[in-house]
Short mmCIF file of C-alpha atoms and ligand atoms in Angstrom, two decimals:
data_model
loop_
_atom_site.label_atom_id
_atom_site.label_comp_id
_atom_site.label_asym_id
_atom_site.label_seq_id
_atom_site.Cartn_x
_atom_site.Cartn_y
_atom_site.Cartn_z
CA UNK H 1489 -5.64 21.60 -5.47
CA UNK H 1490 -8.94 21.44 -3.58
CA UNK H 1491 -9.60 18.69 -1.05
CA UNK H 1492 -13.22 17.55 -0.65
CA UNK H 1493 -14.40 15.64 2.41
CA UNK H 1494 -17.38 13.35 2.32
CA UNK H 1495 -19.56 13.03 5.41
CA UNK H 1496 -17.45 10.62 7.51
CA UNK H 1497 -13.97 11.46 6.24
CA UNK H 1498 -13.44 14.99 7.47
CA UNK H 1499 -10.52 14.08 9.77
CA UNK H 1500 -8.31 12.52 7.11
CA UNK H 1501 -9.34 15.10 4.49
CA UNK H 1502 -8.46 17.94 6.87
CA UNK H 1503 -5.08 16.32 7.60
CA UNK H 1504 -4.34 16.05 3.88
CA UNK H 1505 -5.42 19.64 3.18
CA UNK H 1506 -3.30 20.91 6.10
CA UNK H 1507 -0.23 18.96 5.00
CA UNK H 1508 -0.29 20.21 1.43
CA UNK H 1509 -1.54 23.68 2.33
CA UNK H 1510 -4.61 23.47 0.16
CA UNK H 1511 -8.25 24.35 0.47
CA UNK H 1512 -10.67 21.99 2.26
CA UNK H 1513 -14.33 21.82 1.29
CA UNK H 1514 -16.92 19.73 3.14
CA UNK H 1515 -19.33 18.19 0.66
CA UNK H 1516 -22.87 19.13 1.70
CA UNK H 1517 -24.82 16.14 2.93
CA UNK H 1518 -28.50 15.67 3.78
CA UNK H 1519 -30.85 12.77 4.21
CA UNK H 1520 -34.22 12.86 2.49
CA UNK H 1521 -37.19 11.71 4.62
CA UNK H 1522 -37.30 8.41 2.69
CA UNK H 1523 -33.66 7.68 3.52
CA UNK H 1524 -32.11 8.67 0.18
CA UNK H 1525 -28.90 10.68 0.37
CA UNK H 1526 -28.45 14.19 -0.98
CA UNK H 1527 -24.99 15.58 -1.61
CA UNK H 1528 -23.82 18.80 -3.16
CA UNK H 1529 -20.36 19.96 -4.11
CA UNK H 1530 -20.80 23.63 -3.37
CA UNK H 1531 -17.52 24.95 -4.72
CA UNK H 1532 -15.69 24.31 -7.97
CA UNK H 1533 -12.16 22.97 -7.50
CA UNK H 1534 -9.16 25.20 -8.05
CA UNK H 1535 -6.87 22.81 -9.92
CA UNK H 1536 -7.13 19.07 -9.30
CA UNK H 1537 -9.89 17.82 -6.99
CA UNK H 1538 -9.04 15.32 -4.25
CA UNK H 1539 -12.14 13.58 -2.95
CA UNK H 1540 -11.70 11.79 0.38
CA UNK H 1541 -14.18 9.05 1.30
CA UNK H 1542 -13.51 6.16 3.65
CA UNK H 1543 -16.15 3.51 3.01
CA UNK H 1544 -16.78 2.09 6.46
CA UNK H 1545 -20.28 1.31 7.78
CA UNK H 1546 -22.87 2.48 6.83
CA UNK H 1547 -21.01 1.08 3.84
CA UNK H 1548 -23.55 0.99 1.03
CA UNK H 1549 -24.62 4.55 1.76
CA UNK H 1550 -21.02 5.76 1.83
CA UNK H 1551 -20.31 4.08 -1.50
CA UNK H 1552 -23.32 5.63 -3.15
CA UNK H 1553 -22.42 9.08 -1.81
CA UNK H 1554 -18.93 8.65 -3.26
CA UNK H 1555 -20.43 7.70 -6.63
CA UNK H 1556 -22.65 10.80 -6.55
CA UNK H 1557 -19.77 13.08 -5.53
CA UNK H 1558 -17.58 11.81 -8.39
CA UNK H 1559 -20.42 12.40 -10.84
CA UNK H 1560 -21.04 15.87 -9.45
CA UNK H 1561 -17.36 16.86 -9.53
CA UNK H 1562 -16.91 15.50 -13.04
CA UNK H 1563 -19.70 17.81 -14.19
CA UNK H 1564 -18.03 20.98 -12.85
CA UNK H 1565 -14.35 20.45 -13.66
CA UNK H 1566 -12.19 19.47 -16.62
CA UNK H 1567 -9.27 19.02 -14.22
CA UNK H 1568 -8.07 15.78 -12.66
CA UNK H 1569 -10.33 14.19 -10.02
CA UNK H 1570 -8.52 11.90 -7.57
CA UNK H 1571 -10.31 9.62 -5.12
CA UNK H 1572 -8.72 8.94 -1.73
CA UNK H 1573 -10.47 5.91 -0.27
CA UNK H 1574 -8.58 4.95 2.92
CA UNK H 1575 -10.88 1.99 3.63
CA UNK H 1576 -12.05 0.30 0.43
CA UNK H 1577 -15.19 -1.62 1.28
CA UNK H 1578 -16.17 -4.89 -0.40
CA UNK H 1579 -12.48 -5.59 -1.03
CA UNK H 1580 -12.79 -9.06 0.49
CA UNK H 1581 -15.33 -10.17 -2.13
CA UNK H 1582 -12.56 -10.19 -4.73
CA UNK H 1583 -13.64 -13.36 -6.57
CA UNK H 1584 -16.63 -15.58 -7.07
CA UNK H 1585 -16.38 -17.99 -4.15
CA UNK H 1586 -19.67 -19.59 -5.29
CA UNK H 1587 -21.35 -19.63 -8.67
CA UNK H 1588 -23.72 -16.74 -9.09
CA UNK H 1589 -21.90 -14.39 -6.71
CA UNK H 1590 -20.70 -10.98 -7.89
CA UNK H 1591 -17.11 -9.76 -7.63
CA UNK H 1592 -18.23 -6.87 -5.46
CA UNK H 1593 -14.96 -4.93 -5.44
CA UNK H 1594 -15.06 -5.00 -9.26
CA UNK H 1595 -18.49 -3.32 -9.13
CA UNK H 1596 -17.12 -0.52 -6.94
CA UNK H 1597 -13.93 0.05 -8.97
CA UNK H 1598 -15.57 -0.20 -12.41
CA UNK H 1599 -18.33 2.21 -11.40
CA UNK H 1600 -15.81 4.77 -10.13
CA UNK H 1601 -13.93 4.46 -13.40
CA UNK H 1602 -17.10 4.80 -15.49
CA UNK H 1603 -18.16 7.90 -13.55
CA UNK H 1604 -14.91 9.58 -14.51
CA UNK H 1605 -12.59 9.30 -11.51
CA UNK H 1606 -9.05 9.76 -12.89
CA UNK H 1607 -6.87 8.20 -10.19
CA UNK H 1608 -7.26 6.39 -6.92
CA UNK H 1609 -5.43 6.12 -3.59
CA UNK H 1610 -6.37 3.31 -1.22
CA UNK H 1611 -4.76 2.16 2.02
CA UNK H 1612 -3.70 -1.48 2.39
CA UNK H 1613 -6.44 -2.88 0.17
CA UNK H 1614 -7.29 -6.51 0.97
CA UNK H 1615 -5.91 -7.89 -2.31
CA UNK H 1616 -3.83 -5.33 -4.24
CA UNK H 1617 -4.14 -7.35 -7.49
CA UNK H 1618 -7.76 -6.19 -7.88
CA UNK H 1619 -6.44 -2.71 -8.71
CA UNK H 1620 -4.65 -4.04 -11.78
CA UNK H 1621 -7.57 -6.26 -12.70
CA UNK H 1622 -10.51 -3.90 -12.27
CA UNK H 1623 -9.09 -0.37 -12.17
CA UNK H 1624 -7.51 0.74 -15.42
CA UNK H 1625 -6.14 4.10 -14.29
CA UNK H 1626 -3.26 5.32 -12.08
CA UNK H 1627 -3.38 4.30 -8.42
CA UNK H 1628 -1.36 4.00 -5.23
CA UNK H 1629 -1.90 1.43 -2.47
CA UNK H 1630 -0.53 2.99 0.72
CA UNK H 1631 1.08 0.48 3.08
CA UNK H 1632 1.44 1.17 6.78
CA UNK H 1633 3.75 -1.64 7.91
CA UNK H 1634 6.51 0.77 8.88
CA UNK H 1635 4.11 2.81 11.03
CA UNK H 1636 2.84 -0.38 12.73
CA UNK H 1637 6.41 -1.54 13.34
CA UNK H 1638 7.39 1.89 14.69
CA UNK H 1639 4.49 1.75 17.15
CA UNK H 1640 5.73 -1.56 18.57
CA UNK H 1641 9.47 -0.81 18.47
CA UNK H 1642 11.01 -1.50 21.87
CA UNK H 1643 7.75 -2.86 23.32
CA UNK H 1644 8.16 -6.55 22.45
CA UNK H 1645 10.57 -9.09 23.89
CA UNK H 1646 11.80 -11.88 21.60
CA UNK H 1647 9.03 -10.93 19.13
CA UNK H 1648 7.34 -13.14 16.59
CA UNK H 1649 5.13 -11.42 14.02
CA UNK H 1650 2.24 -13.61 13.00
CA UNK H 1651 -0.27 -13.53 10.18
CA UNK H 1652 -3.61 -15.17 11.03
CA UNK H 1653 -3.52 -17.05 7.71
CA UNK H 1654 -1.18 -17.75 4.82
CA UNK H 1655 -2.77 -15.00 2.71
CA UNK H 1656 -1.59 -12.35 5.15
CA UNK H 1657 1.99 -13.63 5.42
CA UNK H 1658 3.47 -10.84 3.26
CA UNK H 1659 2.15 -8.23 5.70
CA UNK H 1660 3.69 -10.09 8.66
CA UNK H 1661 6.96 -10.35 6.75
CA UNK H 1662 7.06 -6.61 6.00
CA UNK H 1663 6.40 -5.69 9.65
CA UNK H 1664 8.93 -8.28 10.86
CA UNK H 1665 11.62 -6.89 8.55
CA UNK H 1666 11.16 -3.44 10.07
CA UNK H 1667 11.53 -4.92 13.58
CA UNK H 1668 14.30 -7.39 12.74
CA UNK H 1669 11.98 -10.09 14.05
CA UNK H 1670 10.87 -13.58 12.98
CA UNK H 1671 7.56 -14.08 11.23
CA UNK H 1672 5.19 -16.92 10.48
CA UNK H 1673 1.53 -17.61 9.85
CA UNK H 1674 -1.13 -19.68 11.52
CA UNK H 1675 -2.61 -22.75 9.89
CA UNK H 1676 -6.16 -23.92 10.48
CA UNK H 1677 -6.77 -27.66 10.17
CA UNK H 1678 -10.07 -29.48 10.53
CA UNK H 1679 -10.07 -33.09 11.74
CA UNK H 1680 -12.02 -34.95 9.06
CA UNK H 1681 -13.44 -37.41 11.57
CA UNK H 1682 -14.30 -35.29 14.62
CA UNK H 1683 -14.68 -31.95 12.80
CA UNK H 1684 -12.49 -30.31 15.44
CA UNK H 1685 -10.61 -27.20 14.26
CA UNK H 1686 -6.95 -26.97 15.27
CA UNK H 1687 -4.85 -23.86 14.79
CA UNK H 1688 -1.06 -23.78 15.04
CA UNK H 1689 1.93 -21.85 13.72
CA UNK H 1690 3.35 -23.12 10.45
CA UNK H 1691 7.04 -23.21 11.37
CA UNK H 1692 8.03 -21.37 14.54
CA UNK H 1693 7.22 -22.09 18.19
CA UNK H 1694 5.52 -19.27 20.09
CA UNK H 1695 6.63 -20.44 23.55
CA UNK H 1696 7.90 -17.65 25.77
CA UNK H 1697 7.70 -15.03 23.04
CA UNK H 1698 5.80 -11.77 22.62
CA UNK H 1699 3.50 -12.27 19.65
CA UNK H 1700 2.24 -9.49 17.39
CA UNK H 1701 -0.58 -10.66 15.13
CA UNK H 1702 -1.06 -8.39 12.11
CA UNK H 1703 -4.03 -8.33 9.77
CA UNK H 1704 -5.61 -5.93 7.30
CA UNK H 1705 -9.12 -5.86 8.80
CA UNK H 1706 -10.70 -6.61 12.15
CA UNK H 1707 -14.43 -6.88 11.68
CA UNK H 1708 -16.14 -9.24 14.15
CA UNK H 1709 -12.78 -9.89 15.83
CA UNK H 1710 -13.31 -13.64 15.45
CA UNK H 1711 -10.16 -14.28 13.41
CA UNK H 1712 -7.91 -12.31 15.74
CA UNK H 1713 -9.47 -13.70 18.93
CA UNK H 1714 -9.00 -17.29 17.77
CA UNK H 1715 -5.40 -16.58 16.79
CA UNK H 1716 -4.69 -14.94 20.16
CA UNK H 1717 -6.25 -17.74 22.20
CA UNK H 1718 -4.28 -20.27 20.17
CA UNK H 1719 -0.87 -18.73 20.72
CA UNK H 1720 -1.53 -18.08 24.41
CA UNK H 1721 -2.59 -21.72 24.86
CA UNK H 1722 0.64 -22.73 23.15
CA UNK H 1723 2.77 -20.81 25.66
CA UNK H 1724 3.20 -17.32 24.19
CA UNK H 1725 4.34 -14.79 26.82
CA UNK H 1726 1.92 -12.12 25.61
CA UNK H 1727 -0.04 -11.24 22.52
CA UNK H 1728 -0.64 -7.92 20.76
CA UNK H 1729 -2.85 -7.31 17.74
CA UNK H 1730 -2.71 -4.77 14.97
CA UNK H 1731 -4.81 -4.12 11.92
CA UNK H 1732 -5.05 -1.42 9.30
CA UNK H 1733 -8.84 -1.12 9.20
CA UNK H 1734 -10.65 -1.29 12.55
CA UNK H 1735 -14.11 -1.98 11.16
CA UNK H 1736 -14.92 -3.50 14.57
CA UNK H 1737 -18.59 -4.37 14.49
CA UNK H 1738 -20.38 -4.16 17.83
CA UNK H 1739 -18.73 -6.30 20.50
CA UNK H 1740 -15.50 -6.92 18.55
CA UNK H 1741 -13.22 -5.04 20.92
CA UNK H 1742 -14.65 -6.85 23.98
CA UNK H 1743 -14.12 -10.16 22.22
CA UNK H 1744 -10.49 -9.27 21.49
CA UNK H 1745 -9.68 -8.11 25.00
CA UNK H 1746 -11.42 -11.10 26.59
CA UNK H 1747 -9.31 -13.43 24.43
CA UNK H 1748 -6.22 -12.24 26.28
CA UNK H 1749 -4.85 -9.67 23.83
CA UNK H 1750 -2.78 -7.09 25.69
CA UNK H 1751 -3.29 -4.22 23.27
CA UNK H 1752 -5.06 -3.69 19.95
CA UNK H 1753 -3.71 -1.04 17.59
CA UNK H 1754 -5.14 0.19 14.29
CA UNK H 1755 -4.80 3.05 11.87
CA UNK H 1756 -7.43 5.77 11.52
CA UNK H 1757 -8.85 4.68 8.13
CA UNK H 1758 -11.86 3.70 10.23
CA UNK H 1759 -12.14 5.75 13.43
CA UNK H 1760 -12.23 3.56 16.55
CA UNK H 1761 -10.99 3.60 20.15
CA UNK H 1762 -7.86 1.76 18.97
CA UNK H 1763 -7.07 3.95 15.94
CA UNK H 1764 -3.70 5.20 17.17
CA UNK H 1765 -1.77 5.39 13.88
CA UNK H 1766 -2.47 8.19 11.39
CA UNK H 1767 -2.42 7.29 7.70
CA UNK H 1768 -2.33 10.96 6.69
CA UNK H 1769 1.47 11.39 6.28
CA UNK H 1770 1.82 8.26 4.09
CA UNK H 1771 -1.30 9.20 2.11
CA UNK H 1772 0.05 12.69 1.45
CA UNK H 1773 3.32 11.20 0.16
CA UNK H 1774 1.34 8.87 -2.13
CA UNK H 1775 -0.75 11.80 -3.35
CA UNK H 1776 2.32 13.88 -4.24
CA UNK H 1777 3.78 10.91 -6.08
CA UNK H 1778 0.52 10.18 -7.93
CA UNK H 1779 0.12 13.83 -8.95
CA UNK H 1780 3.48 13.67 -10.72
CA UNK H 1781 2.11 10.81 -12.78
CA UNK H 1782 -1.30 12.26 -13.63
CA UNK H 1783 -0.58 15.99 -14.14
C1 R5P N 2193 -9.81 -11.94 5.87
O1 R5P N 2193 -9.36 -12.40 4.83
C2 R5P N 2193 -9.29 -10.67 6.45
O2 R5P N 2193 -7.95 -10.47 6.16
C3 R5P N 2193 -9.52 -10.63 7.97
O3 R5P N 2193 -8.78 -11.67 8.58
C4 R5P N 2193 -10.98 -10.81 8.31
O4 R5P N 2193 -11.75 -9.95 7.53
C5 R5P N 2193 -11.24 -10.53 9.77
O5 R5P N 2193 -12.62 -10.64 10.00
P1 R5P N 2193 -13.18 -10.93 11.44
O6 R5P N 2193 -12.65 -9.88 12.35
O7 R5P N 2193 -14.68 -10.84 11.26
O8 R5P N 2193 -12.77 -12.31 11.83
#
């Protein structure tokens, strides 16, 4: 196998190559004076090609470079080409919320398929169902709940694992099961008369408990900060936050810490000051498993 790293994904690609004892190749990258990207795959793969590209900001550029790298690899090998995309961008635009909108994640997945990518590994994609809907080839969605739970084992007293909304409840449940803890989700209600937004837990009181709020993405930090302030105001003893993808636009971490969160923890799908959990071991396991299916 040969592992290829795109511009911003060298760390994870190197970890994968080291773990499976295979060759690592950095895809050549340049910027033309007008801002267009140039990439070149300088070496042909020996066996299957594994192309690692995490699509965090500058997102559109990263996506286009991935498209070009798949096209380039496809032209020089008959062997299997596998994409490892730890952070799949545009995954939150998974349906048409308003008429006339695109399903952006469909555009990304369908284009990768059309360009000839044979299989795909993603980490904790926002809505896993899009892989069955818009990606017609083998895939693995790597989950990191066990790693998140392991990080917090022994640190929380009388823990309650919370999802910031009902859609994220499954993630909270999976982490809670690993920690033998309770879980719940927050509910946002808007007063129809005053317009005031109220947030509360669905079932379980937070009073006196250590709360761990788990989400897939922290971007502006707004969702997590509101959730943290809410549970602290309702008597939580302390609040911790974890996410898989620390997209963290400028100012997000300050917002989180100023909302009273004790510690923020994320994986390294997007490098950040809080990326303390490596997704490499779980990704390597998924890759070995996927190879058995596609070879
Ligand atoms: C939304 O569905 C996601 O799961 C996250 O809750 C959301 O993307 C977080 O965004 P932000 O940090 O900007 O509130």
